[in-house]
Short mmCIF file of C-alpha atoms in Angstrom, two decimals:
data_model
loop_
_atom_site.label_atom_id
_atom_site.label_comp_id
_atom_site.label_asym_id
_atom_site.label_seq_id
_atom_site.Cartn_x
_atom_site.Cartn_y
_atom_site.Cartn_z
CA MET A 1 0.07 -0.18 0.09
CA LEU A 2 1.23 3.40 -0.96
CA SER A 3 0.97 6.32 1.33
CA ILE A 4 2.71 9.64 0.91
CA GLY A 5 1.98 11.37 4.93
CA THR A 6 5.54 11.07 5.68
CA VAL A 7 8.69 12.29 4.61
CA GLU A 8 9.73 8.08 4.93
CA GLU A 9 7.01 7.49 3.02
CA ARG A 10 6.84 9.38 0.37
CA ARG A 11 10.24 8.82 -0.76
CA ALA A 12 8.90 5.27 -0.60
CA ALA A 13 6.36 6.11 -2.74
CA ALA A 14 7.86 7.79 -5.33
CA ARG A 15 10.60 5.22 -5.20
CA ARG A 16 8.37 2.56 -5.70
CA LEU A 17 6.69 4.44 -8.36
CA TRP A 18 9.55 5.01 -10.73
CA PRO A 19 9.65 1.59 -12.18
CA LEU A 20 6.21 1.45 -13.05
CA PHE A 21 6.28 4.42 -15.14
CA GLU A 22 9.34 3.74 -16.39
CA ASN A 23 8.73 0.52 -18.06
CA TYR A 24 6.56 1.83 -20.05
CA HIS A 25 8.31 4.75 -21.15
CA VAL A 26 11.40 2.45 -21.63
CA VAL A 27 9.74 1.32 -24.99
CA THR A 28 10.86 5.12 -26.76
CA TYR A 29 14.15 2.88 -26.94
CA PHE A 30 14.88 -0.81 -25.78
CA THR A 31 12.37 -2.84 -28.72
CA PRO A 32 12.93 -3.94 -31.65
CA GLU A 33 9.85 -0.85 -32.69
CA SER A 34 11.64 1.35 -32.10
CA ARG A 35 15.33 0.28 -32.65
CA ALA A 36 13.66 -0.38 -36.18
CA ALA A 37 12.12 2.82 -36.34
CA ALA A 38 14.85 4.91 -36.15
CA ASP A 39 16.88 2.48 -38.19
CA GLY A 40 15.10 3.08 -41.31
CA LEU A 41 15.77 7.03 -41.62
CA GLY A 42 19.07 5.54 -41.25
CA CYS A 43 20.85 5.11 -38.01
CA ARG A 44 23.24 2.67 -37.14
CA GLY A 45 24.27 0.63 -34.45
CA GLY A 46 21.21 1.41 -32.08
CA TRP A 47 22.41 4.62 -29.77
CA MET A 48 22.39 6.93 -32.81
CA GLY A 49 18.62 6.76 -32.37
CA TYR A 50 18.77 7.02 -28.77
CA PHE A 51 20.48 10.33 -29.14
CA ALA A 52 18.53 11.85 -31.57
CA GLN A 53 15.07 10.34 -30.64
CA ARG A 54 15.84 11.22 -27.02
CA ALA A 55 17.73 14.52 -27.72
CA ALA A 56 14.92 15.91 -30.63
CA PRO A 57 12.70 17.56 -27.97
CA PHE A 58 15.78 20.20 -27.72
CA GLY A 59 15.59 20.50 -31.79
CA GLU A 60 18.68 19.58 -33.25
CA ALA A 61 21.38 19.92 -30.19
CA SER A 62 24.42 19.88 -30.03
CA PRO A 63 26.59 16.89 -28.91
CA GLU A 64 27.72 19.27 -25.68
CA LEU A 65 24.60 20.18 -25.02
CA VAL A 66 23.55 16.05 -25.07
CA THR A 67 26.72 14.69 -23.13
CA ALA A 68 25.77 17.60 -20.44
CA THR A 69 22.34 17.06 -20.27
CA PHE A 70 22.00 13.00 -19.87
CA TYR A 71 24.87 12.65 -17.91
CA SER A 72 26.36 9.66 -18.02
CA PHE A 73 27.94 9.32 -21.51
CA PRO A 74 31.36 10.19 -22.44
CA PRO A 75 32.07 12.95 -24.75
CA THR A 76 33.48 10.27 -27.56
CA MET A 77 30.57 8.20 -27.37
CA VAL A 78 27.53 11.17 -28.11
CA HIS A 79 30.25 12.59 -30.91
CA ARG A 80 29.45 8.97 -32.83
CA ALA A 81 25.93 10.26 -33.18
CA LEU A 82 25.82 13.29 -32.69
CA PRO A 83 25.83 15.53 -35.21
CA ASP A 84 25.89 13.15 -37.81
CA ALA A 85 22.00 11.57 -36.94
CA TRP A 86 21.02 15.18 -37.69
CA ALA A 87 22.21 15.01 -41.47
CA LEU A 88 20.00 11.83 -41.45
CA ALA A 89 16.47 13.70 -40.82
CA ASP A 90 15.83 16.55 -38.76
CA ALA A 91 14.23 16.17 -35.31
CA GLU A 92 10.70 16.99 -35.75
CA THR A 93 11.16 13.41 -37.97
CA PHE A 94 12.64 12.55 -35.06
CA LEU A 95 9.87 12.86 -32.66
CA ALA A 96 7.16 11.64 -35.31
CA THR A 97 9.79 8.58 -35.97
CA ARG A 98 10.38 7.62 -31.76
CA LEU A 99 5.67 8.23 -31.06
CA ALA A 100 5.74 5.13 -33.87
CA GLY A 101 8.27 2.82 -32.97
CA VAL A 102 6.24 3.56 -28.67
CA ASP A 103 3.30 2.80 -30.65
CA GLY A 104 4.28 -0.27 -32.36
CA ALA A 105 5.90 -2.06 -29.42
CA LEU A 106 3.23 -0.77 -27.46
CA ARG A 107 0.20 -2.57 -29.69
CA ARG A 108 2.42 -5.46 -29.83
CA LEU A 109 3.43 -6.40 -25.77
CA LEU A 110 -0.04 -5.15 -24.65
CA GLY A 111 -2.41 -5.43 -27.86
CA GLU A 112 -5.14 -3.83 -28.91
CA ASP A 113 -7.57 -5.11 -25.76
CA VAL A 114 -5.61 -3.22 -23.33
CA LEU A 115 -4.99 -0.04 -25.49
CA SER A 116 -8.49 0.29 -25.91
CA GLY A 117 -9.51 0.04 -22.76
CA SER A 118 -10.77 2.38 -19.83
CA VAL A 119 -8.32 1.48 -17.87
CA MET A 120 -5.95 2.71 -20.24
CA ALA A 121 -8.45 5.85 -20.89
CA GLU A 122 -8.28 6.19 -16.83
CA LEU A 123 -4.35 5.77 -16.67
CA ALA A 124 -4.04 8.55 -19.39
CA GLU A 125 -5.54 10.72 -17.20
CA LEU A 126 -3.92 10.42 -13.89
CA GLY A 127 -0.32 10.45 -15.57
CA ARG A 128 -1.75 13.76 -17.19
CA ALA A 129 -2.69 15.38 -14.26
CA ALA A 130 0.46 14.66 -12.69
CA ALA A 131 3.27 15.10 -14.98
CA THR A 132 1.15 18.34 -15.93
CA ALA A 133 2.50 18.89 -12.56
CA ALA A 134 5.85 17.36 -12.76
CA PRO A 135 8.89 20.05 -11.87
CA ILE A 136 10.47 21.57 -15.09
CA THR A 137 12.44 24.65 -13.60
CA GLY A 138 15.75 23.75 -13.86
CA ARG A 139 15.19 19.70 -15.59
CA PRO A 140 15.98 20.43 -18.74
CA LEU A 141 14.68 17.09 -20.67
CA ALA A 142 11.88 17.16 -18.88
CA ALA A 143 10.92 21.11 -20.14
CA ALA A 144 11.66 20.24 -23.58
CA ASN A 145 9.19 17.39 -23.74
CA ALA A 146 6.69 18.80 -21.81
CA SER A 147 6.34 21.89 -24.47
CA LEU A 148 5.53 19.32 -27.09
CA PRO A 149 1.77 18.62 -27.65
CA TRP A 150 -0.31 15.66 -25.62
CA PRO A 151 -1.04 12.69 -28.20
CA GLU A 152 -4.45 12.12 -28.57
CA GLN A 153 -4.69 8.49 -27.89
CA PRO A 154 -4.39 7.22 -24.75
CA HIS A 155 -2.02 4.29 -25.10
CA LEU A 156 0.60 7.33 -26.83
CA ALA A 157 -1.13 10.80 -24.20
CA LEU A 158 -0.09 7.83 -20.94
CA TRP A 159 3.85 7.10 -22.43
CA HIS A 160 4.20 11.01 -22.65
CA ALA A 161 3.54 11.02 -19.28
CA THR A 162 5.42 8.54 -18.10
CA THR A 163 8.13 10.42 -19.86
CA ILE A 164 7.84 13.93 -18.83
CA LEU A 165 7.82 11.78 -14.99
CA ARG A 166 10.81 9.39 -15.83
CA GLU A 167 13.03 12.59 -17.12
CA SER A 168 11.50 15.15 -14.41
CA ARG A 169 13.07 12.70 -12.34
CA GLY A 170 16.19 12.12 -14.03
CA ASP A 171 17.14 15.73 -14.11
CA GLY A 172 16.68 15.87 -10.39
CA HIS A 173 18.68 13.09 -9.99
CA ILE A 174 21.85 14.75 -12.18
CA ALA A 175 21.15 17.56 -9.64
CA THR A 176 22.68 15.59 -6.69
CA LEU A 177 25.21 13.70 -8.36
CA VAL A 178 26.13 17.74 -9.14
CA ALA A 179 25.98 17.83 -6.08
CA ALA A 180 27.13 15.78 -4.01
CA GLY A 181 30.63 16.31 -6.64
CA LEU A 182 30.15 13.13 -8.55
CA ASP A 183 30.86 14.07 -12.39
CA PRO A 184 29.44 11.00 -14.70
CA CYS A 185 32.08 8.60 -14.45
CA GLU A 186 32.38 8.38 -11.30
CA ALA A 187 28.62 8.55 -10.51
CA LEU A 188 28.55 5.20 -12.87
CA VAL A 189 30.93 3.35 -10.61
CA ILE A 190 29.15 4.37 -7.53
CA TYR A 191 26.19 2.68 -9.28
CA ALA A 192 27.72 0.19 -10.14
CA ALA A 193 29.53 -0.66 -6.57
CA ASP A 194 26.03 -0.63 -5.33
CA HIS A 195 24.30 -3.28 -7.87
CA GLU A 196 25.08 -7.07 -8.43
CA MET A 197 26.50 -5.95 -11.37
CA THR A 198 30.80 -5.41 -12.88
CA GLY A 199 31.73 -2.44 -12.66
CA GLU A 200 33.79 -3.83 -16.25
CA ALA A 201 29.67 -4.83 -17.17
CA MET A 202 28.68 -0.94 -16.65
CA ARG A 203 32.20 0.89 -17.89
CA GLY A 204 31.39 -1.07 -20.73
CA PHE A 205 27.88 -0.01 -21.22
CA ARG A 206 28.65 3.24 -21.11
CA ARG A 207 31.37 3.01 -23.67
CA TRP A 208 33.93 4.97 -20.92
CA THR A 209 37.61 3.64 -21.33
CA GLU A 210 39.33 1.89 -19.02
CA GLN A 211 42.01 4.35 -17.82
CA GLN A 212 39.17 6.73 -17.70
CA TRP A 213 37.24 4.17 -15.19
CA GLN A 214 39.84 3.27 -12.89
CA GLU A 215 40.55 6.73 -12.91
CA ALA A 216 37.13 7.69 -11.51
CA VAL A 217 37.58 5.11 -9.06
CA ASP A 218 41.14 5.68 -8.03
CA ARG A 219 39.43 9.70 -7.16
CA LEU A 220 36.69 8.00 -5.10
CA THR A 221 38.68 5.89 -2.72
CA GLU A 222 41.16 8.82 -2.30
CA ARG A 223 37.83 10.71 -0.75
CA GLY A 224 37.05 7.91 1.25
CA LEU A 225 33.89 6.17 -0.89
CA VAL A 226 35.28 3.55 -2.46
CA ASP A 227 37.97 1.19 -1.32
CA GLY A 228 38.38 -2.19 -3.30
CA GLY A 229 35.38 -1.83 -5.53
CA GLU A 230 32.95 -1.71 -2.79
CA LEU A 231 31.08 1.21 -1.25
CA THR A 232 32.77 2.29 2.54
CA ALA A 233 30.62 3.87 5.41
CA ALA A 234 30.85 7.15 3.42
CA GLY A 235 30.45 6.26 0.06
CA ARG A 236 26.75 4.57 0.72
CA GLN A 237 25.74 8.04 2.54
CA VAL A 238 26.35 9.94 -0.28
CA ARG A 239 25.24 7.35 -2.37
CA ALA A 240 21.95 7.58 -0.02
CA TRP A 241 21.64 11.28 0.45
CA CYS A 242 21.64 11.58 -3.99
CA GLU A 243 18.41 8.87 -3.62
CA GLU A 244 16.63 10.64 -0.66
CA ARG A 245 17.08 14.38 -3.20
CA THR A 246 15.89 12.49 -6.06
CA ASP A 247 12.81 11.07 -4.11
CA ASP A 248 11.74 14.02 -3.02
CA GLY A 249 12.17 15.28 -5.91
CA ALA A 250 9.97 12.65 -7.74
CA ILE A 251 7.32 12.48 -5.08
CA LEU A 252 5.68 16.18 -5.85
CA PRO A 253 4.18 15.26 -9.24
CA TRP A 254 2.03 12.81 -6.79
CA LEU A 255 1.53 15.20 -4.03
CA ALA A 256 -0.10 17.95 -6.17
CA ILE A 257 -2.67 14.78 -7.54
CA GLY A 258 -3.65 13.46 -4.07
CA GLU A 259 -2.82 10.33 -1.63
CA ASP A 260 -5.83 8.64 -3.66
CA ALA A 261 -4.84 9.48 -7.14
CA THR A 262 -1.62 7.95 -6.90
CA LEU A 263 -2.77 4.67 -5.22
CA ARG A 264 -4.99 4.99 -8.42
CA PHE A 265 -2.63 5.02 -11.01
CA ALA A 266 -0.52 2.32 -9.33
CA GLU A 267 -3.46 -0.41 -8.79
CA LEU A 268 -3.53 0.33 -12.65
CA ILE A 269 -0.58 1.01 -13.28
CA THR A 270 1.07 -1.87 -11.66
CA PRO A 271 -0.13 -5.51 -13.86
CA ILE A 272 0.70 -3.46 -17.25
CA ALA A 273 3.97 -2.47 -16.03
CA ARG A 274 4.61 -6.32 -15.18
CA THR A 275 3.66 -7.49 -18.28
CA LEU A 276 5.73 -4.93 -20.38
CA SER A 277 8.51 -5.69 -18.23
CA ALA A 278 8.34 -9.49 -18.65
CA GLY A 279 7.56 -8.84 -22.55
CA ASN A 280 10.51 -6.61 -23.06
CA GLU A 281 13.17 -8.24 -23.50
CA ALA A 282 15.62 -5.86 -25.44
CA PHE A 283 15.73 -4.11 -22.67
CA ARG A 284 16.13 -6.86 -19.66
CA ASP A 285 19.40 -7.37 -21.75
CA ASN A 286 19.88 -3.59 -20.31
CA PRO A 287 22.43 -3.44 -17.21
CA MET A 288 20.28 -0.50 -16.04
CA ALA A 289 16.95 -2.63 -16.20
CA LEU A 290 14.60 -1.68 -13.42
CA HIS A 291 13.40 -4.62 -12.48
CA LEU A 292 9.24 -3.83 -11.75
CA VAL A 293 8.98 -4.09 -7.12
CA THR A 294 5.88 -6.78 -6.90
#
């Protein structure tokens, strides 16, 4: 049962809601339909389509802007995709392409009965109310997506809502990392040290070099946050501080719509998120994948 009474309950609720809407959003990039849609424009290797489609709300964004706002990717990785992607198609075309990929993925994974049902219509209304209340000040990706028109079909309106919600949360999380003095590579080292994955797997997924990764480990070790690949007590404290501040900002949309509406949203989207989590094999291969909270 979700409750948003005390500070601790609010943080727990924010964390509980996150994988529910994140599993709906990630069909944007991590499904065969989305990959095929981007490849159809001439994108190569998967990541070019990812960067262009996610950045498209900014317009034809520079690699420097994308490196800054996406945060965890090395500049060299972003520069391999941008600005070359904008020579294939403009931002408006990439926005239309990502929506087409989302539509195809949701139709396959959920089926027409779910997409056209009353539950989806109610979820779209609840999601829109929460997303409209999501903080965008100081949150560039959330603001850019919030400026886009709302799709008319309920399943796509819900997707747009989840996109704003996840980018608002993500922007807030980046702000905490900056405040904690964790640069992009250091943040991933901290993340890997606190999860069941090797640093090598995370390093390879984000394309940081061995030297860059080791230098980040060395810096964190010097600060007393990491020791032998494990988080120290101080490291756990810094990570907890970042997560708590992130949750404090992420709960604001749900406070705005109230506990009853929040509970209803969670109740309705949980089986849908569970279906997407089970069926989206492309995202399960992603080391950043979120496991659905049961």
